[in-house]
PDB file of C-alpha atoms and ligand atoms in Angstrom:
ATOM      1  CA  MET A   1       9.858  -8.755  20.526  1.00 66.00           C
ATOM      2  CA  SER A   2       7.798  -6.639  22.930  1.00 76.00           C
ATOM      3  CA  GLY A   3       6.226  -3.300  21.937  1.00 86.00           C
ATOM      4  CA  PRO A   4       2.856  -1.627  21.336  1.00 88.00           C
ATOM      5  CA  LEU A   5       2.005  -4.266  18.711  1.00 96.00           C
ATOM      6  CA  SER A   6       3.143  -7.366  20.575  1.00 94.00           C
ATOM      7  CA  GLY A   7       0.582 -10.136  20.324  1.00 94.00           C
ATOM      8  CA  LYS A   8      -0.751  -8.690  17.044  1.00 97.00           C
ATOM      9  CA  CYS A   9      -0.382 -10.335  13.672  1.00 97.00           C
ATOM     10  CA  GLY A  10      -1.148  -9.354  10.123  1.00 98.00           C
ATOM     11  CA  VAL A  11      -0.163  -9.386   6.495  1.00 98.00           C
ATOM     12  CA  VAL A  12       1.691  -6.910   4.284  1.00 98.00           C
ATOM     13  CA  LEU A  13       1.026  -7.070   0.531  1.00 98.00           C
ATOM     14  CA  GLY A  14       3.438  -5.422  -1.913  1.00 96.00           C
ATOM     15  CA  VAL A  15       7.051  -6.044  -0.920  1.00 96.00           C
ATOM     16  CA  ALA A  16       9.103  -6.108  -4.127  1.00 94.00           C
ATOM     17  CA  ASN A  17      12.497  -5.196  -2.659  1.00 95.00           C
ATOM     18  CA  LYS A  18      14.130  -3.319   0.205  1.00 96.00           C
ATOM     19  CA  ARG A  19      13.084   0.041  -1.234  1.00 97.00           C
ATOM     20  CA  SER A  20       9.368  -0.867  -1.195  1.00 97.00           C
ATOM     21  CA  LEU A  21       7.138   1.175   1.108  1.00 98.00           C
ATOM     22  CA  ALA A  22       5.594  -2.165   2.088  1.00 98.00           C
ATOM     23  CA  TRP A  23       8.991  -3.284   3.393  1.00 98.00           C
ATOM     24  CA  ALA A  24       9.312  -0.126   5.502  1.00 98.00           C
ATOM     25  CA  GLY A  25       5.864  -0.899   6.924  1.00 98.00           C
ATOM     26  CA  ALA A  26       6.729  -4.530   7.618  1.00 98.00           C
ATOM     27  CA  LYS A  27       9.941  -3.537   9.435  1.00 98.00           C
ATOM     28  CA  ALA A  28       8.163  -0.952  11.607  1.00 98.00           C
ATOM     29  CA  LEU A  29       5.360  -3.379  12.474  1.00 98.00           C
ATOM     30  CA  ALA A  30       7.848  -6.105  13.418  1.00 97.00           C
ATOM     31  CA  ALA A  31       9.980  -3.642  15.411  1.00 96.00           C
ATOM     32  CA  GLN A  32       6.895  -2.828  17.492  1.00 96.00           C
ATOM     33  CA  GLY A  33       6.330  -6.481  18.268  1.00 96.00           C
ATOM     34  CA  ALA A  34       3.893  -7.664  15.551  1.00 97.00           C
ATOM     35  CA  ARG A  35       4.087 -10.967  13.663  1.00 97.00           C
ATOM     36  CA  VAL A  36       4.085 -10.071   9.989  1.00 98.00           C
ATOM     37  CA  ALA A  37       3.376 -12.274   6.964  1.00 98.00           C
ATOM     38  CA  LEU A  38       4.595 -11.051   3.571  1.00 98.00           C
ATOM     39  CA  THR A  39       3.295 -11.833   0.105  1.00 97.00           C
ATOM     40  CA  TYR A  40       5.022 -11.823  -3.273  1.00 94.00           C
ATOM     41  CA  GLN A  41       3.474 -11.434  -6.685  1.00 92.00           C
ATOM     42  CA  GLY A  42       5.197 -14.209  -8.635  1.00 88.00           C
ATOM     43  CA  GLU A  43       8.041 -16.739  -8.566  1.00 89.00           C
ATOM     44  CA  ARG A  44      10.385 -14.067  -9.959  1.00 90.00           C
ATOM     45  CA  LEU A  45      10.170 -12.225  -6.612  1.00 90.00           C
ATOM     46  CA  ARG A  46       9.924 -15.170  -4.190  1.00 93.00           C
ATOM     47  CA  GLU A  47      13.603 -15.554  -3.326  1.00 95.00           C
ATOM     48  CA  GLY A  48      14.144 -11.824  -2.743  1.00 96.00           C
ATOM     49  CA  VAL A  49      11.086 -11.522  -0.511  1.00 97.00           C
ATOM     50  CA  GLU A  50      12.072 -14.652   1.432  1.00 96.00           C
ATOM     51  CA  LYS A  51      15.508 -13.135   2.120  1.00 96.00           C
ATOM     52  CA  LEU A  52      13.905  -9.930   3.415  1.00 97.00           C
ATOM     53  CA  ALA A  53      11.386 -11.915   5.466  1.00 97.00           C
ATOM     54  CA  ALA A  54      14.253 -13.719   7.211  1.00 97.00           C
ATOM     55  CA  GLU A  55      15.397 -10.322   8.537  1.00 97.00           C
ATOM     56  CA  LEU A  56      12.084 -10.056  10.412  1.00 96.00           C
ATOM     57  CA  GLY A  57      12.554 -13.421  12.092  1.00 91.00           C
ATOM     58  CA  PRO A  58      13.342 -17.010  11.152  1.00 88.00           C
ATOM     59  CA  ASP A  59       9.723 -18.184  10.839  1.00 88.00           C
ATOM     60  CA  THR A  60       8.269 -15.194   9.013  1.00 95.00           C
ATOM     61  CA  LEU A  61       5.477 -16.423   6.782  1.00 97.00           C
ATOM     62  CA  VAL A  62       5.903 -15.711   3.041  1.00 97.00           C
ATOM     63  CA  LEU A  63       2.988 -16.483   0.726  1.00 97.00           C
ATOM     64  CA  PRO A  64       2.251 -16.018  -2.978  1.00 96.00           C
ATOM     65  CA  CYS A  65      -0.444 -13.528  -3.985  1.00 97.00           C
ATOM     66  CA  ASP A  66      -0.887 -12.020  -7.419  1.00 97.00           C
ATOM     67  CA  VAL A  67      -3.976  -9.893  -6.770  1.00 97.00           C
ATOM     68  CA  ILE A  68      -5.193 -10.322 -10.346  1.00 97.00           C
ATOM     69  CA  HIS A  69      -5.883 -13.982  -9.531  1.00 97.00           C
ATOM     70  CA  LEU A  70      -8.670 -14.057  -6.979  1.00 97.00           C
ATOM     71  CA  ARG A  71      -8.070 -17.767  -6.337  1.00 97.00           C
ATOM     72  CA  GLN A  72      -4.636 -16.797  -5.001  1.00 97.00           C
ATOM     73  CA  MET A  73      -6.319 -14.357  -2.636  1.00 97.00           C
ATOM     74  CA  ASP A  74      -8.691 -17.108  -1.484  1.00 98.00           C
ATOM     75  CA  ARG A  75      -5.681 -19.323  -0.806  1.00 97.00           C
ATOM     76  CA  LEU A  76      -3.943 -16.469   1.029  1.00 98.00           C
ATOM     77  CA  ALA A  77      -6.950 -16.140   3.346  1.00 98.00           C
ATOM     78  CA  GLU A  78      -6.965 -19.911   3.943  1.00 98.00           C
ATOM     79  CA  SER A  79      -3.226 -19.977   4.727  1.00 98.00           C
ATOM     80  CA  LEU A  80      -3.462 -17.003   7.099  1.00 98.00           C
ATOM     81  CA  LYS A  81      -6.402 -18.596   8.874  1.00 98.00           C
ATOM     82  CA  GLU A  82      -4.452 -21.806   9.272  1.00 97.00           C
ATOM     83  CA  LYS A  83      -1.181 -20.160  10.442  1.00 96.00           C
ATOM     84  CA  PHE A  84      -2.436 -17.169  12.477  1.00 96.00           C
ATOM     85  CA  GLY A  85      -6.091 -18.002  13.191  1.00 97.00           C
ATOM     86  CA  HIS A  86      -6.990 -14.299  13.055  1.00 98.00           C
ATOM     87  CA  LEU A  87      -5.627 -11.003  11.699  1.00 98.00           C
ATOM     88  CA  ASP A  88      -5.108  -7.615  13.367  1.00 98.00           C
ATOM     89  CA  PHE A  89      -3.961  -5.727  10.287  1.00 98.00           C
ATOM     90  CA  LEU A  90      -3.765  -5.759   6.504  1.00 98.00           C
ATOM     91  CA  VAL A  91      -1.330  -3.462   4.711  1.00 98.00           C
ATOM     92  CA  HIS A  92      -2.060  -3.038   0.991  1.00 98.00           C
ATOM     93  CA  SER A  93       0.888  -1.423  -0.785  1.00 98.00           C
ATOM     94  CA  ILE A  94       0.174  -2.398  -4.373  1.00 98.00           C
ATOM     95  CA  ALA A  95      -0.265  -0.440  -7.568  1.00 98.00           C
ATOM     96  CA  PHE A  96       0.275  -0.961 -11.255  1.00 97.00           C
ATOM     97  CA  ALA A  97      -0.140   0.999 -14.483  1.00 96.00           C
ATOM     98  CA  PRO A  98       1.628   0.384 -17.788  1.00 96.00           C
ATOM     99  CA  THR A  99       4.688   2.663 -18.162  1.00 95.00           C
ATOM    100  CA  GLU A 100       3.265   4.198 -21.355  1.00 95.00           C
ATOM    101  CA  ASP A 101       0.255   5.430 -19.338  1.00 94.00           C
ATOM    102  CA  LEU A 102       2.546   7.233 -16.872  1.00 95.00           C
ATOM    103  CA  LYS A 103       3.892   9.842 -19.273  1.00 93.00           C
ATOM    104  CA  GLY A 104       2.786  12.046 -22.139  1.00 91.00           C
ATOM    105  CA  ARG A 105      -0.756  13.054 -23.031  1.00 95.00           C
ATOM    106  CA  PHE A 106      -3.375  12.046 -20.455  1.00 97.00           C
ATOM    107  CA  ARG A 107      -6.101  11.754 -23.090  1.00 97.00           C
ATOM    108  CA  GLN A 108      -4.127   8.959 -24.749  1.00 96.00           C
ATOM    109  CA  ILE A 109      -4.139   6.576 -21.782  1.00 96.00           C
ATOM    110  CA  SER A 110      -5.095   3.093 -22.936  1.00 96.00           C
ATOM    111  CA  ARG A 111      -8.353   1.313 -22.179  1.00 97.00           C
ATOM    112  CA  LYS A 112      -6.484  -1.905 -21.424  1.00 97.00           C
ATOM    113  CA  GLY A 113      -4.150  -0.029 -19.070  1.00 98.00           C
ATOM    114  CA  PHE A 114      -7.120   1.658 -17.398  1.00 98.00           C
ATOM    115  CA  HIS A 115      -8.784  -1.670 -16.636  1.00 98.00           C
ATOM    116  CA  ARG A 116      -5.561  -3.245 -15.410  1.00 98.00           C
ATOM    117  CA  ALA A 117      -4.663  -0.253 -13.194  1.00 98.00           C
ATOM    118  CA  MET A 118      -8.111  -0.227 -11.584  1.00 98.00           C
ATOM    119  CA  ASP A 119      -8.048  -3.970 -11.061  1.00 98.00           C
ATOM    120  CA  VAL A 120      -4.573  -4.184  -9.490  1.00 98.00           C
ATOM    121  CA  SER A 121      -4.499  -0.849  -7.662  1.00 98.00           C
ATOM    122  CA  VAL A 122      -8.103  -0.479  -6.479  1.00 98.00           C
ATOM    123  CA  PHE A 123     -10.274  -3.584  -6.752  1.00 98.00           C
ATOM    124  CA  SER A 124      -7.528  -5.613  -5.062  1.00 98.00           C
ATOM    125  CA  LEU A 125      -8.140  -3.672  -1.836  1.00 98.00           C
ATOM    126  CA  VAL A 126     -11.865  -4.464  -1.935  1.00 98.00           C
ATOM    127  CA  ALA A 127     -11.211  -8.129  -2.723  1.00 98.00           C
ATOM    128  CA  ALA A 128      -8.594  -8.424   0.038  1.00 98.00           C
ATOM    129  CA  CYS A 129     -10.949  -6.851   2.591  1.00 98.00           C
ATOM    130  CA  ASP A 130     -13.753  -9.165   1.546  1.00 98.00           C
ATOM    131  CA  ARG A 131     -11.594 -12.254   2.008  1.00 98.00           C
ATOM    132  CA  LEU A 132      -9.586 -11.204   5.058  1.00 98.00           C
ATOM    133  CA  SER A 133     -12.145  -9.275   7.136  1.00 98.00           C
ATOM    134  CA  PRO A 134     -13.715 -12.526   8.458  1.00 98.00           C
ATOM    135  CA  LEU A 135     -10.346 -13.108  10.185  1.00 98.00           C
ATOM    136  CA  MET A 136     -10.448  -9.613  11.686  1.00 98.00           C
ATOM    137  CA  GLN A 137     -13.704  -9.920  13.603  1.00 97.00           C
ATOM    138  CA  GLY A 138     -13.576  -8.672  17.205  1.00 96.00           C
ATOM    139  CA  ARG A 139      -9.909  -7.642  16.941  1.00 96.00           C
ATOM    140  CA  ASP A 140     -10.185  -3.811  16.480  1.00 96.00           C
ATOM    141  CA  ALA A 141      -8.319  -4.521  13.279  1.00 98.00           C
ATOM    142  CA  SER A 142      -6.848  -2.023  10.849  1.00 98.00           C
ATOM    143  CA  VAL A 143      -6.479  -1.848   7.063  1.00 98.00           C
ATOM    144  CA  VAL A 144      -3.925   0.535   5.551  1.00 99.00           C
ATOM    145  CA  THR A 145      -3.308   1.361   1.901  1.00 99.00           C
ATOM    146  CA  LEU A 146      -0.960   3.760   0.087  1.00 98.00           C
ATOM    147  CA  THR A 147      -2.007   6.701  -2.051  1.00 98.00           C
ATOM    148  CA  TYR A 148      -0.528   9.855  -3.564  1.00 98.00           C
ATOM    149  CA  ILE A 149      -1.528  13.539  -3.942  1.00 98.00           C
ATOM    150  CA  GLY A 150      -1.940  12.846  -7.683  1.00 97.00           C
ATOM    151  CA  ALA A 151      -5.427  11.573  -6.713  1.00 98.00           C
ATOM    152  CA  THR A 152      -6.737  15.094  -6.149  1.00 98.00           C
ATOM    153  CA  ARG A 153      -4.177  17.399  -7.841  1.00 97.00           C
ATOM    154  CA  VAL A 154      -2.705  17.217 -11.306  1.00 96.00           C
ATOM    155  CA  ILE A 155       0.847  15.877 -11.251  1.00 95.00           C
ATOM    156  CA  PRO A 156       2.167  15.909 -14.833  1.00 94.00           C
ATOM    157  CA  ASN A 157       2.842  12.335 -16.058  1.00 94.00           C
ATOM    158  CA  TYR A 158       1.104  10.647 -13.100  1.00 96.00           C
ATOM    159  CA  ASN A 159      -1.872  10.422 -15.488  1.00 97.00           C
ATOM    160  CA  LEU A 160      -3.639   7.047 -15.238  1.00 97.00           C
ATOM    161  CA  MET A 161      -2.377   6.393 -11.716  1.00 97.00           C
ATOM    162  CA  GLY A 162      -3.918   9.670 -10.537  1.00 98.00           C
ATOM    163  CA  VAL A 163      -7.351   8.408 -11.601  1.00 98.00           C
ATOM    164  CA  ALA A 164      -6.695   5.041  -9.942  1.00 98.00           C
ATOM    165  CA  LYS A 165      -5.624   6.740  -6.687  1.00 98.00           C
ATOM    166  CA  ALA A 166      -8.786   8.898  -6.723  1.00 98.00           C
ATOM    167  CA  ALA A 167     -10.812   5.685  -6.948  1.00 98.00           C
ATOM    168  CA  LEU A 168      -8.676   4.123  -4.207  1.00 99.00           C
ATOM    169  CA  GLU A 169      -9.285   7.027  -1.837  1.00 98.00           C
ATOM    170  CA  SER A 170     -13.035   6.800  -2.414  1.00 98.00           C
ATOM    171  CA  THR A 171     -12.793   3.044  -1.862  1.00 99.00           C
ATOM    172  CA  VAL A 172     -11.126   3.711   1.512  1.00 99.00           C
ATOM    173  CA  ARG A 173     -14.150   5.756   2.623  1.00 98.00           C
ATOM    174  CA  TYR A 174     -16.718   3.189   1.455  1.00 98.00           C
ATOM    175  CA  LEU A 175     -14.774   0.341   3.043  1.00 98.00           C
ATOM    176  CA  ALA A 176     -14.390   2.317   6.279  1.00 98.00           C
ATOM    177  CA  TYR A 177     -18.175   2.650   6.455  1.00 98.00           C
ATOM    178  CA  ASP A 178     -18.817  -0.949   5.471  1.00 98.00           C
ATOM    179  CA  LEU A 179     -16.259  -2.511   7.817  1.00 98.00           C
ATOM    180  CA  GLY A 180     -16.745   0.042  10.610  1.00 98.00           C
ATOM    181  CA  GLU A 181     -19.747  -1.969  11.787  1.00 96.00           C
ATOM    182  CA  GLU A 182     -17.282  -4.732  12.617  1.00 97.00           C
ATOM    183  CA  GLY A 183     -14.834  -2.383  14.352  1.00 98.00           C
ATOM    184  CA  ILE A 184     -12.372  -2.575  11.452  1.00 98.00           C
ATOM    185  CA  ARG A 185     -10.658   0.695  10.504  1.00 98.00           C
ATOM    186  CA  VAL A 186      -9.597   1.566   6.953  1.00 99.00           C
ATOM    187  CA  ASN A 187      -7.186   4.400   6.146  1.00 99.00           C
ATOM    188  CA  ALA A 188      -4.721   5.493   3.487  1.00 99.00           C
ATOM    189  CA  ILE A 189      -1.325   7.117   3.806  1.00 99.00           C
ATOM    190  CA  SER A 190      -0.669   9.704   1.116  1.00 98.00           C
ATOM    191  CA  ALA A 191       3.093   9.478   0.824  1.00 98.00           C
ATOM    192  CA  GLY A 192       5.369  12.052  -0.709  1.00 98.00           C
ATOM    193  CA  PRO A 193       7.537  10.845  -3.595  1.00 97.00           C
ATOM    194  CA  VAL A 194      10.074   8.136  -2.693  1.00 97.00           C
ATOM    195  CA  ARG A 195      12.489   6.380  -5.064  1.00 96.00           C
ATOM    196  CA  THR A 196      11.073   2.868  -5.513  1.00 96.00           C
ATOM    197  CA  LEU A 197      10.631   0.457  -8.404  1.00 93.00           C
ATOM    198  CA  SER A 198       7.081   1.678  -9.147  1.00 93.00           C
ATOM    199  CA  ALA A 199       8.009   5.345  -8.799  1.00 94.00           C
ATOM    200  CA  SER A 200      10.753   4.978 -11.393  1.00 91.00           C
ATOM    201  CA  ALA A 201       8.026   4.258 -13.977  1.00 91.00           C
ATOM    202  CA  VAL A 202       6.551   7.761 -13.572  1.00 91.00           C
ATOM    203  CA  GLY A 203       7.895  10.154 -16.199  1.00 87.00           C
ATOM    204  CA  ASP A 204      10.223  12.899 -14.868  1.00 91.00           C
ATOM    205  CA  PHE A 205      10.046  11.484 -11.331  1.00 92.00           C
ATOM    206  CA  VAL A 206      13.290  13.236 -10.352  1.00 94.00           C
ATOM    207  CA  LYS A 207      11.661  16.608 -11.102  1.00 94.00           C
ATOM    208  CA  ILE A 208       8.908  15.749  -8.595  1.00 95.00           C
ATOM    209  CA  LEU A 209      11.520  14.970  -5.913  1.00 97.00           C
ATOM    210  CA  ASP A 210      13.320  18.258  -6.630  1.00 97.00           C
ATOM    211  CA  HIS A 211      10.057  20.202  -6.485  1.00 96.00           C
ATOM    212  CA  VAL A 212       9.174  18.807  -3.034  1.00 97.00           C
ATOM    213  CA  GLU A 213      12.637  19.550  -1.700  1.00 97.00           C
ATOM    214  CA  GLN A 214      12.386  23.153  -2.836  1.00 97.00           C
ATOM    215  CA  THR A 215       8.760  23.937  -2.000  1.00 97.00           C
ATOM    216  CA  ALA A 216       7.470  21.714   0.846  1.00 98.00           C
ATOM    217  CA  PRO A 217       7.121  23.451   4.223  1.00 98.00           C
ATOM    218  CA  LEU A 218       9.860  21.162   5.611  1.00 98.00           C
ATOM    219  CA  ARG A 219      12.068  21.647   2.473  1.00 98.00           C
ATOM    220  CA  ARG A 220      12.954  17.962   2.333  1.00 98.00           C
ATOM    221  CA  ASN A 221      11.796  14.687   0.848  1.00 98.00           C
ATOM    222  CA  ILE A 222      10.451  11.921   3.017  1.00 98.00           C
ATOM    223  CA  GLU A 223      12.123   8.558   3.575  1.00 98.00           C
ATOM    224  CA  GLN A 224      10.657   5.058   3.396  1.00 98.00           C
ATOM    225  CA  ASP A 225      10.817   4.687   7.173  1.00 98.00           C
ATOM    226  CA  ASP A 226       8.642   7.796   7.659  1.00 98.00           C
ATOM    227  CA  VAL A 227       5.890   5.866   5.899  1.00 98.00           C
ATOM    228  CA  GLY A 228       6.696   2.647   7.786  1.00 98.00           C
ATOM    229  CA  ASN A 229       6.289   4.384  11.138  1.00 98.00           C
ATOM    230  CA  VAL A 230       2.872   5.766  10.181  1.00 98.00           C
ATOM    231  CA  VAL A 231       1.818   2.309   8.944  1.00 98.00           C
ATOM    232  CA  ALA A 232       2.652   0.986  12.424  1.00 98.00           C
ATOM    233  CA  PHE A 233       0.760   3.867  14.065  1.00 98.00           C
ATOM    234  CA  LEU A 234      -2.338   3.178  11.955  1.00 98.00           C
ATOM    235  CA  CYS A 235      -2.176  -0.505  12.890  1.00 98.00           C
ATOM    236  CA  SER A 236      -1.831   0.279  16.595  1.00 97.00           C
ATOM    237  CA  PRO A 237      -4.462   1.071  19.236  1.00 96.00           C
ATOM    238  CA  HIS A 238      -3.107   4.665  19.289  1.00 96.00           C
ATOM    239  CA  SER A 239      -5.180   5.319  16.144  1.00 97.00           C
ATOM    240  CA  ARG A 240      -8.285   3.463  17.361  1.00 96.00           C
ATOM    241  CA  ASN A 241     -10.702   6.242  16.375  1.00 98.00           C
ATOM    242  CA  ILE A 242      -9.205   7.163  13.021  1.00 98.00           C
ATOM    243  CA  THR A 243     -10.936   5.661   9.996  1.00 98.00           C
ATOM    244  CA  GLY A 244     -11.900   6.570   6.431  1.00 98.00           C
ATOM    245  CA  ASP A 245      -9.032   9.037   6.440  1.00 98.00           C
ATOM    246  CA  ILE A 246      -6.103   9.989   4.213  1.00 98.00           C
ATOM    247  CA  LEU A 247      -3.004  10.835   6.283  1.00 98.00           C
ATOM    248  CA  PHE A 248      -0.315  12.821   4.493  1.00 98.00           C
ATOM    249  CA  VAL A 249       3.322  11.890   5.053  1.00 98.00           C
ATOM    250  CA  ASP A 250       4.797  14.388   2.604  1.00 98.00           C
ATOM    251  CA  SER A 251       6.785  17.057   4.508  1.00 98.00           C
ATOM    252  CA  GLY A 252       3.625  19.175   4.316  1.00 98.00           C
ATOM    253  CA  SER A 253       3.627  19.432   0.486  1.00 98.00           C
ATOM    254  CA  HIS A 254      -0.131  18.998   0.195  1.00 98.00           C
ATOM    255  CA  THR A 255      -0.759  22.217   2.115  1.00 98.00           C
ATOM    256  CA  MET A 256       0.904  24.377  -0.548  1.00 97.00           C
ATOM    257  CA  GLY A 257      -0.969  26.341  -3.217  1.00 93.00           C
ATOM    258  CA  VAL A 258       2.088  26.856  -5.415  1.00 88.00           C
TER     259      VAL A 258
HETATM  260  P1  NAP B   1       7.079  -0.995  -5.238  1.00 55.01           P
HETATM  261  O1  NAP B   1       8.149  -1.361  -4.309  1.00 55.01           O
HETATM  262  O2  NAP B   1       7.309  -1.205  -6.693  1.00 55.01           O
HETATM  263  O3  NAP B   1       5.731  -1.674  -4.747  1.00 55.01           O
HETATM  264  C1  NAP B   1       4.617  -1.891  -5.593  1.00 55.01           C
HETATM  265  C2  NAP B   1       4.189  -3.291  -5.348  1.00 55.01           C
HETATM  266  O4  NAP B   1       2.978  -3.610  -6.052  1.00 55.01           O
HETATM  267  C3  NAP B   1       5.250  -4.271  -5.847  1.00 55.01           C
HETATM  268  O5  NAP B   1       5.523  -5.205  -4.833  1.00 55.01           O
HETATM  269  C4  NAP B   1       4.560  -4.926  -7.023  1.00 55.01           C
HETATM  270  O6  NAP B   1       5.022  -6.211  -7.335  1.00 55.01           O
HETATM  271  C5  NAP B   1       3.137  -4.938  -6.490  1.00 55.01           C
HETATM  272  N1  NAP B   1       2.191  -5.382  -7.498  1.00 55.01           N
HETATM  273  C6  NAP B   1       1.974  -4.884  -8.743  1.00 55.01           C
HETATM  274  N2  NAP B   1       1.075  -5.653  -9.387  1.00 55.01           N
HETATM  275  C7  NAP B   1       0.714  -6.649  -8.519  1.00 55.01           C
HETATM  276  C8  NAP B   1      -0.164  -7.757  -8.590  1.00 55.01           C
HETATM  277  N3  NAP B   1      -0.879  -8.022  -9.695  1.00 55.01           N
HETATM  278  N4  NAP B   1      -0.279  -8.579  -7.518  1.00 55.01           N
HETATM  279  C9  NAP B   1       0.443  -8.347  -6.409  1.00 55.01           C
HETATM  280  N5  NAP B   1       1.308  -7.325  -6.280  1.00 55.01           N
HETATM  281  C10 NAP B   1       1.439  -6.489  -7.334  1.00 55.01           C
HETATM  282  O7  NAP B   1       6.731   0.586  -5.120  1.00 55.01           O
HETATM  283  P2  NAP B   1       6.186   1.461  -3.896  1.00 55.01           P
HETATM  284  O8  NAP B   1       6.494   2.854  -4.296  1.00 55.01           O
HETATM  285  O9  NAP B   1       6.624   0.907  -2.622  1.00 55.01           O
HETATM  286  O10 NAP B   1       4.609   1.299  -4.059  1.00 55.01           O
HETATM  287  C11 NAP B   1       3.759   0.861  -2.997  1.00 55.01           C
HETATM  288  C12 NAP B   1       2.515   1.715  -2.945  1.00 55.01           C
HETATM  289  O11 NAP B   1       2.870   3.033  -2.543  1.00 55.01           O
HETATM  290  C13 NAP B   1       1.794   1.849  -4.274  1.00 55.01           C
HETATM  291  O12 NAP B   1       0.401   1.835  -4.044  1.00 55.01           O
HETATM  292  C14 NAP B   1       2.231   3.221  -4.738  1.00 55.01           C
HETATM  293  O13 NAP B   1       1.319   3.804  -5.637  1.00 55.01           O
HETATM  294  C15 NAP B   1       2.232   3.943  -3.398  1.00 55.01           C
HETATM  295  N6  NAP B   1       2.936   5.221  -3.375  1.00 55.01           N
HETATM  296  C16 NAP B   1       4.250   5.287  -3.757  1.00 55.01           C
HETATM  297  C17 NAP B   1       4.880   6.524  -3.708  1.00 55.01           C
HETATM  298  C18 NAP B   1       6.313   6.650  -4.160  1.00 55.01           C
HETATM  299  O14 NAP B   1       6.747   7.762  -4.484  1.00 55.01           O
HETATM  300  N7  NAP B   1       7.089   5.594  -4.180  1.00 55.01           N
HETATM  301  C19 NAP B   1       4.201   7.676  -3.275  1.00 55.01           C
HETATM  302  C20 NAP B   1       2.878   7.546  -2.883  1.00 55.01           C
HETATM  303  C21 NAP B   1       2.244   6.319  -2.932  1.00 55.01           C
HETATM  304  P3  NAP B   1       5.938  -6.350  -8.658  1.00 55.01           P
HETATM  305  O15 NAP B   1       7.201  -5.594  -8.393  1.00 55.01           O
HETATM  306  O16 NAP B   1       6.121  -7.803  -8.798  1.00 55.01           O
HETATM  307  O17 NAP B   1       5.162  -5.767  -9.809  1.00 55.01           O
END
């Protein structure tokens, strides 16, 4: 397919199902002409992700990658090198925190949950950049991750994930500086609330959706495809001088004081 991203190829991490923000990103990238590889976390998800991948094209690459297992990330880099030879973009749309750490008293978040959330939601971006950036050399490549306003403002129940997103946003800035030398850009999209599998784990999530609809400047919630389109923009040459940034796709919610 021709489009602003034709001739480009990259990988999208974090498709669980058709509601995933990663899936919206993959669709938008493919619609603009890019070749997209998808990853899945474990066998449980393989068949579903393969079915979605087929919608992008018959030979869409689907590879396993549980980011906790760094050997799997090494193998992902090897497979992408073999199949694509180089990469123009990496979309990281992965987060995890135990459900019990996404409700109730913040001070009672678990140490085990803290370590796991940081590992899956933050360190995975660093590890992916370390392994995949050698494939991005000389390509004006782009890395995009997903964050949420809970990084900098208190969102009741978001708890442990708020701390992980704060670390992720800082990681974006350090990576942008580190990889900038090689012409690689690193940005995050701060998405408004969207009904997905992960979001359903956050306590009182429906109240957050209602609040945005009532108080955001645009008085509406965002849709998955709003995020997908910005993923494609950040992977395109149109954003060639944007890096280390957090772009809000939230109907303007973040601008409000109350
Ligand atoms: P999602 O569809 O559940 O996506 C989360 C993905 O992370 C899933 O594919 C999940 O796989 C994957 N993941 C978790 N642990 C992993 C691991 N060890 N290795 C590899 N993958 C792993 O939910 P989503 O809402 O689209 O989330 C995508 C990103 O957007 C997350 O960073 C989230 O924090 C962010 N975000 C979401 C919203 C929202 O309201 N939905 C708002 C702002 C930001 P499994 O299903 O197999 O665990």
